[in-house]
CSV table of C-alpha atoms in Angstrom, one decimal:
chain,number,residue,atom,x,y,z
A,1,MET,CA,104.8,151.1,158.1
A,2,ARG,CA,104.0,154.7,157.8
A,3,ARG,CA,104.2,154.8,154.0
A,4,ALA,CA,102.1,151.7,153.8
A,5,ALA,CA,99.5,153.5,156.0
A,6,PHE,CA,99.6,156.5,153.8
A,7,ALA,CA,99.1,154.4,150.7
A,8,VAL,CA,96.1,152.6,152.2
A,9,LEU,CA,94.6,155.8,153.4
A,10,GLY,CA,95.3,157.6,150.1
A,11,THR,CA,93.6,154.8,148.3
A,12,ALA,CA,90.6,154.9,150.5
A,13,ILE,CA,90.2,158.6,150.1
A,14,GLY,CA,90.7,158.4,146.4
A,15,ALA,CA,88.0,155.7,146.2
A,16,THR,CA,85.6,158.0,148.1
A,17,LEU,CA,86.4,160.8,145.7
A,18,LEU,CA,85.6,158.6,142.8
A,19,ILE,CA,82.3,157.7,144.2
A,20,GLY,CA,81.6,161.4,144.8
A,21,ALA,CA,82.6,162.2,141.2
A,22,LYS,CA,80.5,159.4,139.9
A,23,LEU,CA,77.4,160.7,141.6
A,24,GLY,CA,78.3,164.3,140.8
A,25,THR,CA,77.6,165.3,144.3
A,26,SER,CA,79.6,165.9,147.3
A,27,THR,CA,79.5,163.4,150.1
A,28,ASP,CA,78.6,165.1,153.4
A,29,ASP,CA,78.6,162.0,155.5
A,30,PRO,CA,79.5,163.3,158.9
A,31,GLY,CA,80.7,159.9,159.9
A,32,THR,CA,83.7,160.1,157.8
A,33,GLN,CA,86.7,162.5,157.9
A,34,VAL,CA,86.8,162.6,154.2
A,35,ALA,CA,84.5,165.1,152.4
A,36,LEU,CA,84.4,166.3,148.8
A,37,GLU,CA,85.4,169.7,147.9
A,38,GLU,CA,84.9,170.5,144.3
A,39,GLU,CA,87.4,173.1,143.1
A,40,THR,CA,85.9,174.6,140.0
A,41,GLY,CA,86.3,177.7,138.0
A,42,ASP,CA,83.1,179.3,139.5
A,43,ALA,CA,84.5,178.9,143.0
A,44,SER,CA,81.3,177.3,144.2
A,45,ALA,CA,83.2,174.7,146.1
A,46,SER,CA,81.4,173.2,149.0
A,47,PRO,CA,83.1,173.9,152.3
A,48,SER,CA,85.2,171.3,153.8
A,49,PRO,CA,83.8,170.2,157.2
A,50,GLY,CA,87.3,170.2,158.7
A,51,GLY,CA,87.8,173.8,157.7
A,52,THR,CA,91.4,173.2,156.9
A,53,ALA,CA,92.7,175.2,154.1
A,54,PRO,CA,94.7,173.1,151.7
A,55,ALA,CA,98.4,173.9,152.2
A,56,GLY,CA,99.6,171.4,149.6
A,57,LYS,CA,99.9,171.7,145.9
A,58,ALA,CA,97.4,174.0,144.3
A,59,THR,CA,95.2,172.4,141.8
A,60,ALA,CA,94.5,174.1,138.5
A,61,PRO,CA,90.8,174.7,137.8
A,62,PRO,CA,89.5,172.6,134.9
A,63,ALA,CA,89.3,174.3,131.5
A,64,LYS,CA,85.6,174.0,131.2
A,65,LYS,CA,82.8,174.1,133.7
A,66,PRO,CA,81.7,170.7,135.0
A,67,ALA,CA,78.9,169.2,133.0
A,68,ALA,CA,75.6,169.3,134.7
A,69,LYS,CA,75.1,165.6,134.1
A,70,PRO,CA,77.8,162.9,134.2
A,71,PRO,CA,79.0,162.2,130.7
A,72,ALA,CA,79.1,158.7,129.2
A,73,GLY,CA,82.2,157.9,131.3
A,74,GLY,CA,80.0,158.3,134.4
A,75,LEU,CA,82.4,160.8,136.1
A,76,LYS,CA,81.7,164.5,136.4
A,77,ASP,CA,84.4,166.7,135.0
A,78,GLY,CA,86.3,168.8,137.4
A,79,THR,CA,88.9,168.7,140.1
A,80,PHE,CA,87.9,167.0,143.3
A,81,ALA,CA,89.8,167.5,146.5
A,82,GLY,CA,89.2,165.5,149.6
A,83,ALA,CA,89.1,167.2,152.9
A,84,THR,CA,92.2,166.9,154.9
A,85,ALA,CA,92.1,163.7,156.8
A,86,ASN,CA,93.9,163.4,160.0
A,87,TYR,CA,95.2,160.2,161.4
A,88,ASP,CA,97.8,158.9,163.7
A,89,TYR,CA,100.8,159.7,161.5
A,90,GLY,CA,99.7,163.1,160.2
A,91,ALA,CA,97.4,164.5,157.6
A,92,ILE,CA,96.8,163.7,154.0
A,93,LYS,CA,94.8,165.3,151.2
A,94,VAL,CA,94.0,163.6,148.0
A,95,THR,CA,92.9,165.4,144.8
A,96,ILE,CA,91.7,163.9,141.6
A,97,THR,CA,91.1,165.5,138.2
A,98,VAL,CA,88.3,164.3,136.0
A,99,ALA,CA,88.2,165.2,132.3
A,100,GLY,CA,86.0,163.7,129.7
A,101,GLY,CA,84.5,161.5,132.3
A,102,LYS,CA,87.8,159.9,133.2
A,103,VAL,CA,90.2,160.4,136.0
A,104,THR,CA,93.2,162.1,134.4
A,105,ASP,CA,95.2,162.9,137.5
A,106,ALA,CA,95.4,161.9,141.1
A,107,ASP,CA,97.6,163.5,143.6
A,108,ALA,CA,98.2,163.2,147.3
A,109,THR,CA,99.6,166.0,149.3
A,110,TYR,CA,100.6,166.2,152.9
A,111,PRO,CA,99.5,169.7,154.2
A,112,ASP,CA,102.5,170.7,156.3
A,113,GLU,CA,100.8,173.1,158.8
A,114,ASP,CA,100.6,170.2,161.2
A,115,PRO,CA,104.0,169.7,162.9
A,116,THR,CA,103.5,165.9,162.9
A,117,SER,CA,103.0,165.8,159.2
A,118,ALA,CA,105.7,168.3,158.4
A,119,GLY,CA,108.2,165.9,160.0
A,120,ILE,CA,107.0,163.1,157.8
A,121,ASN,CA,107.1,165.3,154.7
A,122,GLU,CA,110.7,166.0,155.2
A,123,ASN,CA,111.6,162.4,155.4
A,124,ALA,CA,109.1,161.1,152.9
A,125,ILE,CA,111.7,161.2,150.1
A,126,PRO,CA,114.8,159.3,150.9
A,127,LYS,CA,118.0,161.2,150.9
A,128,LEU,CA,119.3,159.3,147.9
A,129,ARG,CA,120.8,160.3,144.6
A,130,GLN,CA,119.2,158.6,141.6
A,131,GLN,CA,120.9,157.7,138.4
A,132,ALA,CA,120.7,155.3,135.5
A,133,LEU,CA,122.3,151.9,136.0
A,134,ALA,CA,125.7,151.8,134.3
A,135,ALA,CA,127.6,148.7,133.2
A,136,THR,CA,131.3,149.0,133.1
A,137,SER,CA,134.3,146.7,132.9
A,138,ALA,CA,136.5,148.8,135.0
A,139,SER,CA,140.1,147.9,135.1
A,140,LYS,CA,142.4,148.0,138.2
A,141,LEU,CA,139.8,146.4,140.4
A,142,ASN,CA,141.2,144.7,143.5
A,143,THR,CA,138.1,142.7,144.3
A,144,VAL,CA,134.3,142.6,143.7
A,145,SER,CA,131.4,142.7,146.0
A,146,GLY,CA,128.2,140.9,145.0
A,147,ALA,CA,125.3,138.8,146.4
A,148,SER,CA,126.3,135.5,147.8
A,149,LEU,CA,127.9,133.4,145.1
A,150,THR,CA,127.4,129.8,144.6
A,151,SER,CA,130.4,127.7,143.5
A,152,ALA,CA,129.1,127.6,139.9
A,153,ALA,CA,128.4,131.3,139.8
A,154,TYR,CA,131.8,132.0,141.3
A,155,LYS,CA,133.6,130.1,138.5
A,156,ALA,CA,131.9,132.5,136.0
A,157,SER,CA,132.4,135.6,138.1
A,158,LEU,CA,134.6,138.6,137.7
A,159,GLN,CA,136.0,137.8,141.2
A,160,SER,CA,137.1,134.4,140.0
A,161,ALA,CA,138.9,136.0,137.0
A,162,LEU,CA,140.6,138.4,139.3
A,163,ASP,CA,141.7,135.6,141.6
A,164,LYS,CA,143.1,133.7,138.7
A,165,ALA,CA,144.9,136.7,137.3
A,166,LYS,CA,146.6,137.6,140.5
A,167,ALA,CA,146.8,134.5,142.7
B,1,MET,CA,149.1,145.5,138.5
B,2,GLY,CA,152.2,144.1,140.1
B,3,THR,CA,150.9,144.6,143.6
B,4,ALA,CA,153.3,143.0,145.9
B,5,GLY,CA,152.2,140.7,148.7
B,6,LEU,CA,150.2,137.5,149.0
B,7,ARG,CA,147.1,136.5,147.3
B,8,ARG,CA,145.1,133.3,148.0
B,9,VAL,CA,141.7,131.7,147.5
B,10,GLU,CA,140.1,128.8,149.4
B,11,GLN,CA,136.6,127.3,149.5
B,12,ILE,CA,135.4,127.2,153.1
B,13,MET,CA,131.9,127.5,154.6
B,14,GLY,CA,130.6,126.7,151.1
B,15,THR,CA,132.0,130.0,149.9
B,16,PRO,CA,135.1,131.1,148.0
B,17,ILE,CA,137.2,133.2,150.4
B,18,SER,CA,139.8,135.4,148.8
B,19,VAL,CA,142.5,137.1,150.7
B,20,GLN,CA,145.1,139.6,149.7
B,21,LEU,CA,147.9,140.9,152.1
B,22,THR,CA,150.1,143.7,150.9
B,23,ASP,CA,152.2,144.7,153.9
B,24,PRO,CA,155.9,144.9,153.3
B,25,LEU,CA,156.5,141.9,155.5
B,26,PRO,CA,158.7,138.8,154.7
B,27,ALA,CA,157.0,136.4,152.4
B,28,ARG,CA,157.1,133.7,155.0
B,29,ARG,CA,155.4,135.9,157.5
B,30,LEU,CA,152.6,136.7,155.1
B,31,GLU,CA,152.1,133.0,154.4
B,32,VAL,CA,151.8,132.3,158.2
B,33,LEU,CA,149.2,135.1,158.5
B,34,ALA,CA,147.2,133.8,155.6
B,35,GLU,CA,147.3,130.3,156.9
B,36,GLN,CA,146.1,131.5,160.3
B,37,THR,CA,143.3,133.4,158.6
B,38,PHE,CA,142.1,130.3,156.7
B,39,ASP,CA,142.5,128.2,159.8
B,40,TRP,CA,140.1,130.6,161.5
B,41,PHE,CA,137.5,130.2,158.7
B,42,ARG,CA,137.8,126.4,159.0
B,43,GLU,CA,137.2,126.6,162.7
B,44,VAL,CA,134.2,128.8,162.2
B,45,ASP,CA,132.8,126.3,159.8
B,46,GLU,CA,133.2,123.5,162.3
B,47,ARG,CA,131.6,125.5,165.1
B,48,PHE,CA,128.9,127.4,163.3
B,49,SER,CA,127.8,125.3,160.4
B,50,THR,CA,124.2,124.1,160.5
B,51,TYR,CA,125.2,121.2,158.2
B,52,LYS,CA,127.6,119.7,160.7
B,53,GLU,CA,125.8,117.5,163.3
B,54,GLN,CA,128.1,118.3,166.1
B,55,SER,CA,128.7,122.0,165.5
B,56,GLU,CA,128.3,124.3,168.5
B,57,VAL,CA,125.3,126.0,166.8
B,58,ASN,CA,123.5,122.7,166.3
B,59,ARG,CA,124.2,121.6,169.9
B,60,PHE,CA,122.8,124.9,171.1
B,61,GLU,CA,119.8,124.5,168.8
B,62,ARG,CA,119.1,121.0,170.1
B,63,GLY,CA,119.3,122.3,173.7
B,64,GLU,CA,122.4,120.3,174.5
B,65,LEU,CA,124.2,123.5,175.2
B,66,SER,CA,122.7,126.2,177.3
B,67,ILE,CA,123.5,129.9,176.5
B,68,LYS,CA,125.7,130.2,179.6
B,69,ASP,CA,127.7,127.1,178.5
B,70,CYS,CA,128.2,128.5,175.0
B,71,SER,CA,131.6,129.9,173.9
B,72,ALA,CA,131.9,133.6,174.1
B,73,ASP,CA,131.8,133.7,170.3
B,74,LEU,CA,128.5,131.9,170.1
B,75,ARG,CA,127.0,134.1,172.9
B,76,LEU,CA,128.1,137.2,170.9
B,77,VAL,CA,126.5,135.8,167.7
B,78,VAL,CA,123.2,134.9,169.5
B,79,GLU,CA,123.0,138.3,171.1
B,80,THR,CA,123.9,140.3,168.0
B,81,CYS,CA,121.4,138.3,166.0
B,82,ALA,CA,118.8,139.4,168.5
B,83,ASP,CA,119.9,143.0,168.3
B,84,LEU,CA,119.8,142.9,164.5
B,85,TRP,CA,116.3,141.5,164.6
B,86,ARG,CA,115.2,144.5,166.6
B,87,GLU,CA,117.2,147.0,164.6
B,88,THR,CA,115.8,145.7,161.3
B,89,ASP,CA,112.1,145.5,162.5
B,90,GLY,CA,112.4,141.7,162.2
B,91,TYR,CA,113.6,141.7,158.6
B,92,PHE,CA,116.9,140.1,159.6
B,93,ASP,CA,115.7,137.0,161.3
B,94,ALA,CA,118.1,134.2,162.4
B,95,TYR,CA,115.0,132.1,163.1
B,96,ALA,CA,113.5,132.6,159.6
B,97,THR,CA,113.8,128.9,158.7
B,98,GLY,CA,112.1,127.8,161.9
B,99,ARG,CA,115.4,127.0,163.7
B,100,PHE,CA,118.3,129.1,164.9
B,101,ASP,CA,120.5,129.6,161.9
B,102,PRO,CA,122.9,132.5,162.3
B,103,SER,CA,124.7,131.9,159.0
B,104,GLY,CA,123.6,135.3,157.6
B,105,TYR,CA,125.5,137.0,160.3
B,106,VAL,CA,128.4,134.5,160.9
B,107,LYS,CA,129.9,134.9,157.5
B,108,GLY,CA,130.4,138.7,157.8
B,109,TRP,CA,131.3,138.5,161.5
B,110,SER,CA,134.0,135.9,160.9
B,111,VAL,CA,135.6,138.0,158.1
B,112,GLN,CA,135.5,141.0,160.4
B,113,VAL,CA,137.2,139.0,163.2
B,114,ALA,CA,139.8,137.7,160.7
B,115,SER,CA,140.6,141.2,159.6
B,116,ASP,CA,140.8,142.5,163.2
B,117,ARG,CA,143.2,139.7,164.0
B,118,LEU,CA,145.4,140.5,160.9
B,119,LEU,CA,145.5,144.2,162.0
B,120,ALA,CA,146.5,143.1,165.6
B,121,ALA,CA,149.2,141.0,164.1
B,122,GLY,CA,150.7,143.9,162.3
B,123,CYS,CA,149.1,143.4,158.9
B,124,HIS,CA,147.6,146.9,158.2
B,125,SER,CA,147.0,146.4,154.6
B,126,HIS,CA,144.7,143.7,153.4
B,127,TRP,CA,141.3,142.7,152.2
B,128,ILE,CA,139.3,139.5,152.8
B,129,ASN,CA,136.4,138.7,150.4
B,130,ALA,CA,134.0,135.9,151.5
B,131,GLY,CA,131.3,135.3,148.8
B,132,GLY,CA,131.2,138.9,147.9
B,133,ASP,CA,131.3,140.4,151.3
B,134,ILE,CA,134.5,142.3,152.0
B,135,ARG,CA,136.5,143.9,154.8
B,136,ALA,CA,139.4,146.0,153.5
B,137,ARG,CA,142.1,148.0,155.2
B,138,GLY,CA,145.1,149.9,153.9
B,139,GLY,CA,145.5,149.7,150.1
B,140,PRO,CA,147.4,148.0,147.3
B,141,ARG,CA,150.2,150.5,147.7
B,142,PRO,CA,150.8,153.2,150.3
B,143,GLY,CA,148.4,156.1,149.8
B,144,GLU,CA,146.2,154.3,147.3
B,145,PRO,CA,142.7,153.1,148.1
B,146,TRP,CA,141.4,149.6,147.5
B,147,ARG,CA,139.2,149.5,144.4
B,148,ILE,CA,136.2,147.4,145.0
B,149,GLY,CA,133.8,146.7,142.1
B,150,ILE,CA,130.1,146.3,142.8
B,151,ARG,CA,128.8,143.6,140.6
B,152,HIS,CA,126.2,144.5,137.9
B,153,PRO,CA,123.0,142.6,138.9
B,154,TRP,CA,122.3,141.4,135.4
B,155,GLN,CA,125.8,141.1,133.9
B,156,GLU,CA,128.0,138.9,135.9
B,157,ASP,CA,131.2,140.2,134.2
B,158,LYS,CA,130.3,143.8,134.6
B,159,ILE,CA,130.2,146.2,137.5
B,160,CYS,CA,128.0,149.2,138.2
B,161,TRP,CA,130.1,151.1,140.7
B,162,VAL,CA,133.7,151.1,141.9
B,163,LEU,CA,134.2,151.9,145.6
B,164,GLY,CA,137.4,153.2,147.1
B,165,GLY,CA,138.5,153.2,150.7
B,166,ASN,CA,141.2,152.2,153.1
B,167,ASP,CA,139.2,151.0,156.1
B,168,PHE,CA,135.7,149.8,155.2
B,169,ALA,CA,133.3,146.9,155.2
B,170,VAL,CA,131.4,146.3,152.0
B,171,ALA,CA,128.5,143.9,151.9
B,172,THR,CA,126.1,143.2,148.9
B,173,SER,CA,122.9,141.3,149.0
B,174,GLY,CA,120.5,140.8,146.2
B,175,THR,CA,117.9,138.8,144.4
B,176,TYR,CA,120.0,138.0,141.3
B,177,GLU,CA,122.4,135.2,142.3
B,178,ARG,CA,120.2,132.5,143.8
B,179,GLY,CA,116.9,133.9,142.5
B,180,PHE,CA,114.5,135.5,144.9
B,181,HIS,CA,115.8,133.8,148.0
B,182,VAL,CA,115.4,136.7,150.5
B,183,ILE,CA,112.0,136.2,152.0
B,184,ASP,CA,110.1,139.1,153.5
B,185,PRO,CA,109.1,137.6,156.9
B,186,TYR,CA,105.9,139.7,157.0
B,187,ARG,CA,104.6,138.7,153.6
B,188,GLY,CA,106.1,135.2,153.6
B,189,ALA,CA,107.0,135.8,150.0
B,190,PRO,CA,110.2,136.9,148.2
B,191,ALA,CA,111.0,140.5,148.0
B,192,THR,CA,111.7,141.6,144.5
B,193,GLU,CA,111.9,145.4,144.3
B,194,LEU,CA,115.5,145.9,145.3
B,195,THR,CA,117.7,143.8,143.1
B,196,SER,CA,121.0,144.7,144.7
B,197,VAL,CA,121.7,146.4,148.0
B,198,THR,CA,125.3,147.3,149.0
B,199,VAL,CA,125.9,148.6,152.5
B,200,VAL,CA,129.2,150.2,153.5
B,201,GLY,CA,130.3,150.5,157.1
B,202,THR,CA,133.0,149.4,159.4
B,203,ASP,CA,131.6,146.1,160.9
B,204,LEU,CA,131.0,143.5,158.2
B,205,GLY,CA,128.6,141.4,160.2
B,206,ARG,CA,126.3,144.4,160.6
B,207,THR,CA,126.6,145.7,157.1
B,208,ASP,CA,125.8,142.2,155.7
B,209,ALA,CA,122.8,141.9,158.0
B,210,TYR,CA,121.6,145.4,157.0
B,211,ALA,CA,122.0,144.6,153.3
B,212,THR,CA,120.0,141.4,153.6
B,213,ALA,CA,117.3,143.1,155.6
B,214,GLY,CA,117.1,145.9,153.1
B,215,VAL,CA,116.5,143.4,150.2
B,216,ALA,CA,113.8,141.7,152.3
B,217,MET,CA,112.0,145.0,152.9
B,218,GLY,CA,111.5,145.6,149.2
B,219,GLN,CA,110.5,149.2,148.2
B,220,SER,CA,110.3,150.4,151.8
B,221,GLY,CA,113.9,149.4,152.2
B,222,LEU,CA,115.0,152.4,150.2
B,223,ARG,CA,114.1,154.8,152.9
B,224,TRP,CA,115.2,152.5,155.8
B,225,LEU,CA,118.6,152.0,154.2
B,226,SER,CA,119.0,155.7,153.5
B,227,GLU,CA,118.5,156.5,157.1
B,228,LEU,CA,120.9,154.0,158.6
B,229,PRO,CA,123.3,156.0,160.8
B,230,GLU,CA,127.0,155.7,160.1
B,231,HIS,CA,126.4,153.6,157.0
B,232,GLU,CA,126.3,154.4,153.3
B,233,VAL,CA,124.2,152.5,150.8
B,234,GLY,CA,124.0,151.9,147.0
B,235,ILE,CA,120.9,150.2,145.6
B,236,VAL,CA,119.9,148.9,142.3
B,237,THR,CA,116.1,148.5,141.9
B,238,SER,CA,114.3,146.0,139.6
B,239,ASP,CA,113.4,148.8,137.3
B,240,GLU,CA,117.1,149.4,136.7
B,241,LEU,CA,117.6,152.6,138.6
B,242,CYS,CA,120.5,153.2,141.0
B,243,TYR,CA,120.2,155.0,144.3
B,244,ARG,CA,123.0,156.0,146.6
B,245,THR,CA,123.6,158.1,149.6
B,246,ASP,CA,125.9,161.1,149.2
B,247,GLY,CA,128.6,159.4,151.2
B,248,PHE,CA,128.7,156.2,149.2
B,249,PRO,CA,132.4,156.1,148.4
B,250,VAL,CA,132.2,155.8,144.6
B,251,LEU,CA,135.3,156.3,142.5
B,252,PRO,CA,135.2,157.4,138.9
B,253,THR,CA,135.3,154.4,136.7
B,254,GLU,CA,138.1,154.1,134.2
B,255,PRO,CA,137.8,154.8,131.4
B,256,PRO,CA,134.7,156.9,131.6
B,257,GLN,CA,132.1,155.2,129.5
B,258,ARG,CA,129.7,158.1,129.6
B,259,PRO,CA,129.8,161.8,130.2
B,260,ALA,CA,130.9,162.4,133.8
B,261,THR,CA,127.6,164.1,134.7
B,262,THR,CA,124.3,162.4,134.3
B,263,ARG,CA,121.0,164.2,134.4
B,264,SER,CA,120.3,163.1,137.9
B,265,ASP,CA,123.6,164.3,139.2
B,266,LEU,CA,122.7,167.9,138.3
B,267,PRO,CA,121.2,170.0,141.1
B,268,GLY,CA,117.5,170.7,141.1
B,269,GLN,CA,116.5,167.3,139.6
B,270,PRO,CA,113.5,165.6,141.0
B,271,ALA,CA,114.1,163.4,144.0
B,272,PRO,CA,113.5,159.7,143.6
B,273,ARG,CA,109.8,159.1,143.5
B,274,LEU,CA,108.2,156.5,145.7
B,275,SER,CA,104.9,155.2,144.7
């Protein structure tokens, strides 16, 4: 539920940023919690209405200054960060990077000043080890666990072979 | 292997059930215990099958039997299915087909009961495997763990993990055997992201239900499964990655087919990424 909500919210914010980038202006609609904050080399970023400093991942300034007019791609070059948006489950901040008129990177961070969102951040990544799938024909097996076997599948299964070998 | 004891397979409840008993008991005694075990599964089939017109489950479903007139077993099954529905946010649903069908719990539960009865009867070392769901106690020989392979999702004659233990329930659910048959009750469509989910615990009815629910949850099942208290999980996703909790009781496979350490086993590697 929570992750789905994050995804929906992140997408919504990202879309707003795209619109902002497309227009080359920041959106200052007071009706929305999301505002554009253009982080450029000349540090002329428009202030975020929320006043929340980004505590998430720092975004690198673009190599060149943003073009005065949107290039052919229609998007203004630069890094655009949304203001921190608060909602029931915490806070989220989405940053997109535009280069050559195209979105080259999109990132969502969860500023962890807020105790609510800090709790979520800790649990956002499951405590699981990841590894590549291995396929072995290990010997000395006593039995095999697998998804429900039909009779036909059982006949072809490793379990069936084990049963035959040892019954 | 030369493991002593008794080994038998029968088809009951539409499922191959394999049993191995390795206690140093007289052969005749082991035979009686095995016979009692299979008798129990035949009884469960008569009482809990949704395919048998006069089964207790069908009489309960038709309203011919009120909950207070049910056997203690059926009441327990009904109540546990309700508990599991809540615990799994509705992803384990005995009413998923539009009628009360507790088959997804009964199989694991009946194996658990059979194993508990064997233990009470003095058989401390055995395993029972019903269609891939296993309750194991003791070991093949004193001091040795049972070695349980987890089937490789795409290669029926291969395994992707070997688990070891001497008192555990191992249940695997997945999308590979009967196609995408685990339906996400919220989307009404099959869940496809988690190809194989293995849950290890001590109560096979629960571990089986959790594995089924995890598959139905799809991607979000990764986190839900990883946070199950007192259970360990191993998951294969449709993009051929494996995830497991630290306590998942894997044994080294023999012979090692790859260097013992893989990249993701090294410290400081990126955590699994959820998108």
